[in-house]
XYZ file of C-alpha atoms in Angstrom:
673
model
C 54.638 103.367 92.940
C 54.216 101.495 96.223
C 56.907 100.092 98.499
C 57.426 96.390 99.066
C 55.255 95.507 102.055
C 56.350 93.650 105.161
C 54.247 90.591 104.302
C 55.037 90.354 100.586
C 57.276 87.331 101.218
C 54.046 85.377 101.808
C 52.670 86.338 98.391
C 55.482 84.749 96.398
C 55.221 81.287 94.885
C 58.306 79.192 95.677
C 59.387 76.762 92.923
C 61.463 73.610 93.396
C 62.273 70.037 92.312
C 62.114 70.557 88.546
C 62.411 67.290 86.597
C 61.956 66.017 83.040
C 60.015 62.833 82.351
C 62.077 59.790 81.233
C 61.684 60.666 77.535
C 61.646 64.428 78.083
C 58.144 64.924 76.712
C 56.932 66.613 79.897
C 58.393 68.152 83.035
C 57.082 68.481 86.569
C 57.917 70.714 89.508
C 56.638 71.754 92.927
C 54.982 75.074 93.739
C 54.843 76.056 97.414
C 52.826 78.956 98.785
C 52.263 80.397 102.222
C 49.009 79.522 103.934
C 48.506 82.428 106.308
C 45.234 81.047 107.665
C 46.885 77.815 108.804
C 50.175 79.611 109.510
C 52.087 77.184 107.298
C 52.771 76.267 103.697
C 51.045 74.252 100.991
C 52.865 72.491 98.179
C 51.466 71.239 94.876
C 52.830 69.372 91.862
C 52.601 71.193 88.535
C 53.429 69.976 85.040
C 54.796 71.578 81.887
C 53.637 69.983 78.626
C 53.183 71.355 75.115
C 54.291 74.790 76.356
C 51.492 74.851 78.927
C 51.630 74.822 82.726
C 49.056 72.826 84.669
C 48.411 72.249 88.354
C 48.290 68.469 88.856
C 47.590 67.974 92.579
C 45.387 69.841 95.036
C 45.858 68.330 98.503
C 48.617 70.785 99.431
C 51.150 68.305 100.839
C 52.993 67.207 97.694
C 56.514 68.491 98.327
C 58.442 65.934 96.266
C 57.864 63.398 93.495
C 59.484 61.270 90.838
C 58.477 59.885 87.469
C 57.601 56.194 87.338
C 57.084 56.353 83.584
C 56.214 58.929 80.942
C 52.658 59.350 82.254
C 52.913 58.546 85.978
C 54.282 60.334 89.021
C 54.956 58.869 92.457
C 54.940 61.082 95.538
C 54.932 60.642 99.341
C 52.054 61.850 101.494
C 49.135 60.953 103.719
C 45.570 61.270 102.415
C 43.526 58.705 104.317
C 43.327 60.755 107.512
C 46.311 61.066 109.787
C 46.539 59.296 113.119
C 45.413 61.561 115.926
C 46.217 61.743 119.603
C 49.064 60.078 121.419
C 49.900 57.599 118.638
C 50.697 60.295 116.074
C 54.310 60.652 117.150
C 55.017 56.923 116.712
C 53.250 56.453 113.379
C 56.281 55.488 111.296
C 54.570 54.249 108.121
C 55.402 55.811 104.765
C 52.729 56.104 102.090
C 53.389 56.794 98.442
C 50.755 57.767 95.898
C 50.535 57.346 92.144
C 48.941 59.911 89.845
C 48.561 60.079 86.073
C 49.567 63.197 84.164
C 46.464 62.780 82.048
C 44.272 63.504 85.071
C 42.271 61.751 87.752
C 42.694 61.316 91.493
C 45.890 60.152 93.143
C 45.722 56.557 94.378
C 47.652 54.833 97.127
C 50.468 52.855 95.518
C 52.675 51.674 98.394
C 52.606 51.546 102.176
C 55.944 50.878 103.835
C 56.298 49.972 107.547
C 59.255 52.351 108.081
C 60.070 55.978 107.196
C 61.347 56.086 103.600
C 63.388 59.018 102.285
C 64.043 57.881 98.700
C 62.421 55.503 96.221
C 64.287 54.115 93.192
C 62.020 52.255 90.726
C 63.152 48.915 89.304
C 61.415 46.701 86.761
C 58.041 44.968 87.331
C 57.067 47.252 90.202
C 60.036 46.364 92.405
C 61.777 49.208 94.256
C 64.979 50.136 96.026
C 64.289 52.200 99.150
C 66.378 54.296 101.473
C 64.688 53.760 104.813
C 65.180 54.425 108.511
C 66.735 51.860 110.843
C 65.984 52.265 114.581
C 68.652 50.841 116.935
C 67.175 48.086 119.085
C 64.236 47.736 116.686
C 66.056 46.949 113.462
C 63.299 44.545 112.326
C 60.557 47.169 112.026
C 60.927 46.935 108.243
C 59.344 43.448 108.359
C 55.963 44.961 109.205
C 55.117 42.628 112.095
C 52.231 44.228 114.019
C 53.205 42.761 117.404
C 56.771 43.973 116.943
C 55.469 47.440 116.006
C 53.263 47.461 119.112
C 56.324 46.661 121.227
C 58.156 49.574 119.623
C 55.244 51.963 120.221
C 55.077 50.899 123.862
C 58.826 51.509 124.154
C 58.394 55.020 122.748
C 55.474 55.762 125.069
C 57.320 54.431 128.127
C 60.357 56.571 127.344
C 58.711 59.756 126.093
C 59.698 61.784 129.165
C 63.449 61.518 128.667
C 66.136 61.115 126.029
C 69.004 58.655 126.094
C 71.982 60.060 124.176
C 74.810 57.833 123.024
C 76.265 59.659 120.041
C 77.357 63.090 118.839
C 75.530 64.849 117.314
C 72.373 63.744 119.078
C 70.066 66.078 117.165
C 69.860 67.748 113.764
C 68.493 71.177 112.981
C 65.082 71.013 111.360
C 64.350 67.573 112.822
C 64.720 66.448 116.429
C 66.723 64.065 118.575
C 68.146 61.409 116.271
C 67.754 58.572 118.809
C 70.623 56.911 116.965
C 68.510 56.214 113.856
C 70.302 55.804 110.534
C 69.541 54.998 106.882
C 69.676 51.578 105.233
C 69.004 50.205 101.754
C 65.962 47.958 101.311
C 64.512 46.088 98.348
C 60.743 45.966 97.915
C 59.331 43.038 95.920
C 56.010 43.889 94.309
C 54.915 40.244 94.159
C 55.261 39.569 97.885
C 55.027 43.189 99.113
C 57.940 42.426 101.426
C 61.079 44.389 102.244
C 64.582 42.948 102.401
C 67.321 44.844 104.251
C 70.398 44.847 101.998
C 72.982 46.836 103.961
C 74.713 46.028 107.218
C 73.774 46.963 110.754
C 75.308 50.268 111.940
C 76.201 51.318 108.394
C 74.398 54.490 107.323
C 73.744 55.222 103.646
C 74.215 58.848 102.588
C 72.921 58.516 99.001
C 72.413 55.969 96.236
C 72.208 56.091 92.426
C 71.217 53.305 90.029
C 72.730 52.374 86.677
C 70.763 52.927 83.483
C 70.095 49.185 83.093
C 68.856 49.060 86.718
C 71.181 46.187 87.551
C 73.721 47.984 89.756
C 73.303 50.372 92.669
C 76.143 52.701 93.661
C 76.030 54.160 97.144
C 78.074 56.010 99.771
C 78.112 54.949 103.425
C 79.422 56.017 106.804
C 79.701 53.774 109.871
C 77.489 54.650 112.843
C 79.798 55.386 115.786
C 79.574 57.522 118.952
C 81.145 60.424 117.022
C 79.363 60.760 113.680
C 81.224 63.868 112.522
C 84.590 62.195 111.910
C 85.833 62.560 108.330
C 87.747 60.095 106.216
C 85.555 57.087 107.080
C 83.135 57.056 104.144
C 83.046 54.297 101.570
C 81.743 53.977 98.008
C 80.241 50.608 97.132
C 78.409 48.917 94.280
C 75.553 46.475 94.778
C 74.324 43.775 92.431
C 70.545 44.284 92.564
C 69.671 40.666 91.784
C 71.907 39.152 94.484
C 72.046 42.024 96.979
C 75.818 41.612 97.272
C 78.017 44.692 97.629
C 81.593 45.373 96.565
C 83.794 48.133 97.959
C 85.031 50.505 95.255
C 86.692 53.338 97.153
C 87.348 54.407 100.728
C 87.675 57.971 101.961
C 90.794 59.265 103.583
C 91.864 62.616 104.989
C 92.773 63.816 101.474
C 89.679 62.556 99.679
C 86.203 63.250 101.016
C 83.308 61.966 98.910
C 80.581 64.415 97.940
C 78.470 63.052 95.080
C 78.563 60.387 92.390
C 77.200 60.400 88.851
C 77.148 57.443 86.480
C 78.872 57.667 83.097
C 78.945 55.048 80.345
C 81.880 53.062 81.697
C 82.949 54.994 84.775
C 81.723 56.756 87.867
C 82.248 60.496 88.019
C 83.049 61.375 91.603
C 82.774 64.839 93.103
C 85.192 64.939 96.038
C 87.361 67.363 97.983
C 90.925 67.006 99.222
C 90.302 68.954 102.474
C 92.998 71.519 101.637
C 90.936 74.231 103.346
C 89.135 72.128 105.934
C 85.406 71.510 105.792
C 84.876 74.390 103.352
C 87.121 72.919 100.658
C 85.405 73.004 97.276
C 85.536 69.809 95.205
C 87.339 68.507 92.157
C 86.173 65.848 89.688
C 87.515 62.285 89.591
C 86.882 59.242 87.391
C 86.602 55.717 88.757
C 87.023 53.172 85.964
C 84.385 50.488 86.514
C 86.537 47.767 84.960
C 89.908 48.438 86.543
C 88.597 50.229 89.678
C 91.371 52.803 89.178
C 90.726 56.336 90.408
C 92.118 59.276 88.463
C 91.768 63.045 88.585
C 89.471 64.138 85.762
C 89.397 67.920 86.251
C 90.615 70.347 88.874
C 87.858 72.714 89.905
C 87.992 73.969 93.474
C 84.748 75.927 93.215
C 81.359 75.499 94.841
C 78.678 73.120 93.539
C 75.090 74.389 93.730
C 73.767 77.802 94.673
C 74.894 79.514 97.852
C 73.387 82.858 96.780
C 71.184 83.947 99.667
C 67.502 84.829 99.364
C 64.393 84.641 101.553
C 61.900 83.788 98.787
C 62.764 80.102 98.319
C 61.256 76.925 99.748
C 62.614 73.510 98.799
C 65.540 72.497 96.617
C 66.176 70.537 93.468
C 68.728 68.963 91.190
C 72.049 70.766 90.781
C 74.086 67.971 89.155
C 73.058 65.826 86.138
C 75.007 63.444 83.945
C 73.811 63.144 80.347
C 75.860 60.576 78.493
C 79.425 61.341 79.510
C 78.837 65.065 79.986
C 78.275 66.391 83.493
C 76.063 69.447 83.866
C 76.139 71.278 87.189
C 75.358 74.601 88.807
C 78.141 76.437 90.569
C 78.451 79.628 92.589
C 81.237 81.826 91.302
C 81.748 85.205 92.893
C 78.231 86.581 93.437
C 76.041 84.447 91.127
C 75.181 80.808 90.455
C 75.180 79.583 86.858
C 75.148 76.394 84.791
C 78.382 74.726 83.641
C 79.373 71.501 81.945
C 82.306 69.131 82.253
C 83.125 67.452 78.945
C 86.294 65.500 78.179
C 87.986 66.991 81.231
C 87.184 70.601 80.307
C 84.801 72.826 82.290
C 82.928 75.543 80.416
C 79.885 77.762 81.062
C 76.510 76.841 79.579
C 74.468 79.723 80.996
C 76.107 82.785 82.514
C 73.811 85.489 83.867
C 73.771 87.516 87.107
C 71.508 85.899 89.663
C 70.988 82.330 90.775
C 70.001 79.140 88.970
C 68.460 77.262 91.892
C 67.909 73.920 90.154
C 67.698 72.511 86.637
C 67.193 69.455 84.468
C 68.437 68.527 81.022
C 67.211 65.891 78.600
C 68.577 65.334 75.095
C 70.025 68.840 75.145
C 66.822 70.534 76.314
C 67.281 72.605 79.470
C 64.751 73.815 81.997
C 65.701 75.662 85.166
C 64.262 77.492 88.139
C 66.100 80.765 88.646
C 66.151 84.103 90.441
C 66.889 86.549 87.639
C 66.348 90.241 86.937
C 65.315 91.071 90.528
C 62.185 88.953 90.254
C 60.838 85.980 92.170
C 61.582 82.444 91.039
C 60.428 81.507 87.547
C 61.054 78.697 85.073
C 63.359 79.441 82.136
C 64.551 77.386 79.188
C 68.112 77.012 77.917
C 67.803 80.239 75.903
C 66.804 82.123 79.067
C 63.258 82.489 77.800
C 60.883 82.852 80.741
C 58.354 79.999 80.726
C 56.288 80.777 83.833
C 54.688 83.870 85.320
C 54.108 82.895 88.920
C 55.529 85.950 90.698
C 55.226 88.991 88.454
C 52.147 90.344 90.201
C 53.866 90.490 93.601
C 56.231 93.269 92.575
C 54.165 94.908 89.837
C 53.917 98.685 90.376
C 56.177 98.422 93.433
C 59.585 99.899 94.095
C 62.290 97.260 93.622
C 65.744 98.691 94.228
C 68.422 97.573 91.777
C 71.626 96.466 93.519
C 74.418 98.869 92.682
C 77.848 97.245 92.679
C 80.243 98.636 95.256
C 83.603 96.904 95.642
C 86.541 97.842 97.816
C 90.186 96.938 97.285
C 91.996 95.262 100.118
C 95.533 93.914 100.365
C 95.756 91.568 97.397
C 92.035 91.053 96.833
C 88.733 92.841 96.414
C 85.609 92.668 98.550
C 82.439 92.581 96.480
C 79.446 94.499 97.761
C 76.096 95.970 96.789
C 73.967 98.961 97.737
C 70.200 99.402 97.509
C 69.046 102.996 97.319
C 66.013 104.040 99.370
C 62.645 104.595 97.737
C 62.041 108.221 96.718
C 65.788 108.769 96.801
C 66.855 112.417 96.806
C 70.626 112.978 96.795
C 70.120 116.169 98.797
C 68.590 114.281 101.729
C 70.117 112.093 104.412
C 68.963 108.479 104.840
C 69.529 105.876 107.544
C 71.604 102.836 106.611
C 71.242 99.100 107.320
C 74.290 96.868 106.902
C 73.251 93.216 106.438
C 75.817 90.388 106.919
C 75.137 86.978 105.378
C 75.323 83.582 107.054
C 77.661 80.715 106.401
C 80.192 82.220 106.283
C 80.503 80.132 103.092
C 77.567 81.694 101.257
C 77.241 84.880 99.199
C 74.965 87.822 98.677
C 74.236 88.507 95.028
C 72.025 90.456 92.602
C 68.787 88.628 93.460
C 65.539 89.687 95.071
C 65.817 89.597 98.864
C 62.509 90.521 100.481
C 63.716 91.946 103.795
C 66.257 94.195 102.096
C 63.692 95.444 99.571
C 61.286 96.097 102.420
C 63.878 98.252 104.160
C 64.645 100.109 100.941
C 60.909 100.779 100.634
C 61.009 102.281 104.133
C 63.679 104.675 102.874
C 66.774 102.992 104.269
C 69.972 102.516 102.330
C 70.871 98.810 102.466
C 74.467 97.570 102.200
C 75.485 93.929 101.813
C 78.770 92.320 100.823
C 80.887 89.155 100.574
C 83.895 89.385 102.910
C 86.693 86.864 103.336
C 85.098 83.522 104.160
C 82.405 83.886 101.486
C 81.770 81.312 98.780
C 82.415 81.476 95.038
C 86.135 82.222 95.010
C 87.878 78.987 95.937
C 90.440 79.525 98.695
C 88.815 82.871 99.533
C 86.403 80.912 101.738
C 89.243 79.656 103.945
C 88.834 81.677 107.118
C 90.019 79.060 109.609
C 91.415 80.682 112.727
C 90.567 84.200 111.506
C 86.971 84.786 112.600
C 86.448 88.404 113.613
C 89.715 89.628 112.083
C 90.070 89.977 108.320
C 86.326 89.409 107.758
C 85.413 92.186 110.193
C 87.968 94.492 108.576
C 86.580 93.695 105.111
C 83.050 94.584 106.185
C 84.106 97.817 107.836
C 86.187 98.768 104.785
C 83.183 98.211 102.529
C 81.002 100.289 104.870
C 83.554 103.107 104.856
C 83.688 102.977 101.052
C 79.885 103.165 100.892
C 79.791 106.219 103.174
C 82.344 107.965 100.963
C 80.562 106.994 97.744
C 77.046 107.900 98.870
C 77.070 111.228 100.769
C 73.337 110.803 101.379
C 74.068 107.965 103.789
C 73.617 109.268 107.318
C 76.699 108.180 109.263
C 74.878 108.978 112.501
C 72.062 106.574 111.665
C 73.899 103.330 110.952
C 72.283 99.974 111.790
C 73.469 96.412 111.362
C 72.015 92.904 111.359
C 72.893 89.373 110.324
C 71.975 85.761 110.966
C 73.999 82.629 111.778
C 77.551 83.640 110.845
C 76.021 87.091 110.316
C 74.786 86.839 113.906
C 78.292 85.967 115.050
C 79.552 89.020 113.187
C 76.859 91.198 114.782
C 77.971 90.021 118.220
C 81.570 90.706 117.222
C 80.803 94.140 115.791
C 79.101 95.454 118.923
C 82.167 94.438 120.949
C 84.577 96.226 118.618
C 82.905 99.449 117.494
C 80.287 101.920 118.740
C 79.505 103.351 115.313
C 76.052 101.728 114.997
C 72.913 103.228 116.527
C 71.477 99.731 117.079
C 72.076 96.159 115.927
C 70.008 92.987 115.571
C 71.767 89.667 116.128
C 69.938 86.632 114.732
C 70.511 82.876 115.372
C 74.043 83.734 116.376
C 77.224 82.285 117.833
C 78.559 84.076 120.880
C 80.729 81.514 122.676
C 82.771 78.925 120.774
C 83.261 76.835 123.924
C 79.551 76.227 124.497
C 78.814 76.077 120.754
C 81.263 73.163 120.527
C 79.175 71.197 123.008
C 75.599 71.981 121.925
C 75.410 72.567 118.150
C 74.551 69.721 115.801
C 77.767 70.562 113.942
C 79.635 71.823 116.999
C 82.580 69.441 117.302
C 83.660 69.532 113.672
C 82.692 73.109 112.788
C 84.040 74.837 115.895
C 87.319 72.941 115.751
C 87.830 73.360 112.011
C 86.816 77.002 111.714
C 88.837 78.145 114.713
C 91.871 75.939 114.064
C 91.711 75.094 117.771
C 89.642 73.303 120.387
C 88.841 73.823 124.100
C 91.843 71.778 125.260
C 94.732 72.187 122.835
C 94.371 75.959 122.484
C 91.593 77.375 124.702
C 93.079 80.875 124.544
C 92.532 81.051 120.781
C 88.965 79.777 121.046
C 88.237 82.470 123.628
C 89.932 85.182 121.546
C 87.445 84.510 118.711
C 84.364 84.349 120.952
C 82.296 87.569 120.806
C 81.223 87.151 124.425
C 84.809 87.870 125.528
C 84.257 91.483 124.438
C 80.736 91.878 125.846
C 81.973 94.212 128.570
C 82.979 96.691 125.846
C 79.525 96.856 124.241
C 77.552 100.116 124.251
C 75.250 99.471 121.272
C 71.543 98.697 121.883
C 71.096 95.178 120.542
C 68.128 92.989 119.683
C 68.649 89.211 119.804
C 66.434 86.808 117.875
C 66.616 83.051 118.419
C 64.468 79.952 117.987
C 63.963 77.312 120.655
C 64.437 74.426 118.193
C 67.518 75.913 116.528
C 70.051 73.119 116.913
C 72.584 74.692 114.538
C 73.180 77.832 116.613
C 71.284 76.855 119.770
C 69.404 79.403 121.817
C 71.960 79.341 124.629
C 74.176 81.476 122.373
C 71.603 84.267 122.445
C 70.929 83.817 126.147
C 74.608 84.308 126.984
C 75.110 87.448 124.913
C 71.823 89.011 126.012
C 72.592 88.343 129.675
C 76.086 89.790 129.341
C 74.787 93.031 127.830
C 72.104 93.453 130.466
C 74.630 92.765 133.222
C 76.762 95.604 131.851
C 73.887 98.057 131.623
C 73.419 97.918 127.838
C 69.947 98.194 126.335
C 69.001 94.770 124.970
C 65.954 92.761 123.922
C 65.637 89.012 123.310
C 62.819 87.561 121.188
C 62.525 83.745 121.179
C 60.326 81.742 118.813
C 58.656 78.457 119.700
C 58.303 75.826 117.007
C 61.070 77.316 114.871
C 64.624 76.313 114.025
C 67.638 77.803 112.246
C 65.523 78.428 109.125
C 63.092 80.905 110.739
C 63.800 83.754 108.302
C 63.517 81.529 105.219
C 60.919 78.848 105.908
C 59.487 79.649 109.326
C 55.755 79.918 109.894
C 54.429 82.992 108.056
C 53.243 84.710 111.251
C 56.630 84.129 112.875
C 58.503 85.473 109.857
C 56.308 88.559 109.966
C 56.928 89.004 113.705
C 60.676 88.608 113.220
C 60.900 91.238 110.478
C 58.688 93.665 112.371
C 60.853 93.227 115.484
C 64.059 94.040 113.597
C 62.604 96.950 111.672
C 60.849 98.356 114.730
C 64.101 98.146 116.709
C 65.934 100.168 114.085
C 63.104 102.661 113.630
C 62.948 103.305 117.365
C 66.675 104.064 117.569
C 66.893 106.498 114.680
C 67.819 110.061 115.516
C 67.399 113.323 113.667
C 71.039 113.946 112.799
C 70.233 117.525 111.825
C 69.689 118.245 115.516
C 72.633 116.223 116.789
C 76.281 117.090 116.393
C 78.518 114.075 116.033
C 77.798 110.552 117.073
C 75.579 110.214 120.171
C 77.897 107.728 121.839
C 81.024 109.660 121.019
C 83.545 108.199 118.640
C 83.082 105.774 115.796
C 85.679 103.093 116.422
C 87.507 101.878 119.446
C-alpha cells in the first residue's frame, strides 16, 4: 500500500452545480480538474441521463450553466478568441452560449454589453439579468460604442491609481470594487435591448422568479460609503410586465435577510435575528403574499449549507430548494452536513450520514447530490445513497487512507469534538510526531471527510489531530465566541491535545507541530505566544493585529468589531488583549508564515507584522508570500502554488523534528507558560 502523495490533490475531479432539467428527465453538473501544464483548472459540463454519465462540453471554461428547456443548456464563456493586450482589462462584455443535450457544438446565444452574473429565462427568449452598474458610467448597459470608448479611455487614463470612496473597497477573490454594484435588467429578444429596472445606488443581492414568470422577488441593499452596515436590506417584488416594484419587507437589527424561496401562496424567508452577532444561524419565516404579514414558521438556529472543511472541492451548488410547499436544505450539525426538509412547520432529516452533502437537487421526489462520503473524493449519489459516479476512486485506490478516529473531551458544560488520524504503518510500540491542525472560520467545522493535506501527513507517518472548539459551526449558540478569541477556544484545543496525548501513548510529546489557516492562522499566532510545547508551527493567511485588520480587511469593520465585542476607540484595551502580536515578545517557537499578496480577507500585512516581531526578538521564522493568490490558496490556488505551500509546511515540520530517544525532556524546557 502506498501513501497519499503530495500532489494527489491535483488528481481529484471536483464536482459542483448539480441541477435537474425542468421536467427532471436529465441532470447536469460541472466537473473541474487541475491543469498542471497551464497551472490552472479546467471545467466541463457533464450530463446524467438514462443512468449514464456523459461529458457535454470540451472547451474547459464551462464553470456554470442553467437549463433553458428540457434539451438546452445556457452557459457563460468566451470562445471567439479573447481580447489581447491593453484592452483585455476593460473588455466588459458578457457572452452566453447555448448547447443541446443531444449533441453538437455550442453556439453563441447572447452578447451583453455589461458583466452579467445571473440569467433568469422568461418567455419568448426574453431574460431577466443581474448585471454590473459602474458609477459614473451607469449607461454602459445601452451598448453605445462611443460611450464604451469613453469608459475605456477613462479606465486607461486612471489605471495607475485607485480612487476609494467606500468601505470595503475590495473583495477577496476579485479586486478593487471601484464602487460597482448589481442591478436588475430586462433583455427583450425582439429588440436585443436592455432596460435597467432598479434604481441608481441600489445593489441587488439575489433574485428569484415565480413559477408563472410574472413576478420577480429580490433583496437589495443601498450603496453607501459604509457597505457593511446591517439592518438596511429590503425585500421587494417586481411586476415583470411593467417593471414596477413593491416593498414587501425591510430589515432591522433583529431581522437580517438571508435567502428567499417561493411557495404556492407565500414567500419562505430564511433570516436571522442577530442574537449572536454576525454568526447567528437563521430561522424560517413566512410572508403571506396576499396580506403581506410576516410570521415565524419554524425556529431553527442551525447553519444552512456545508461548512465542513476539505481541500478537494472547487465550486459550489444549490443548498436550498423549494418543491411545492416543502423546503429541502442542507445543514451542518455538529461535524457533518446532511439533507433536511421543512414541511408544515416541522424540520426533519431526509438523509443523515457522516460526511458532507455539498449540493443537491430534487425534482418530483427524486434526489441527486454531490457528497464527500466514506473518506472518498466527491461523487454523485441518489436519494438512497447509491453512488452514481466513479470519478475519484482511482486516486486513492491501493493507497493508505487513515480513518478519522473520534476523540472528544469534556469541558465545563459541553464537549469538544475531535478526530485523530493514525500514521501509516502504525506500530503502537513506536513513537510518532504529531501535527495539530486548526480550522478556519472560526464558524466552520472539521468532520469525517477526506482532507488531502492531513492524509498526506498521515502517509508521512505523522499523527494528525483536528477538532471543533468553541466558535465552530453546527451547534447553534456554540459558535458565539464574541469577545473571547484566544481564551476558551485556545483552552478547548489544548484540552483536546492533552486528551489525545493521554489516549495515544505513541504520540511523541517532544515532536508536536501545529498549523492552521485564517482563524486557524490567528490561533497559530496565539498559540506561539502562550505555550512553548510545539517544536515548530506554520501560520497561514492569519490575523495578528485586530487594529490593522479592522482597517485593511474586506470584512474588517464588521468582523473585527463584532467578533471582539469592541473597536479601536470604545475599548482599545480589549482589542489589543485579543491580538496575538501583543504576545510576540514571549514567542520561542520556530514559525513559518504563509500569505498571499492578493488576500484581502486576511491581508498580507498581518503576516508581515508577526514575522517581523519574531525576527526582532531573535526567534527563527520564515515568510513565504505567493503572487497571484488570495485567501483561497490552499483550496483553489494554482496547482503549482498549492504544491509549494504544502511542501513548505511539511518541510518546515520535517526539519524541526528531533529524535526524542536521544533527548530528555522538551528542548525548550517546559510545556506551558
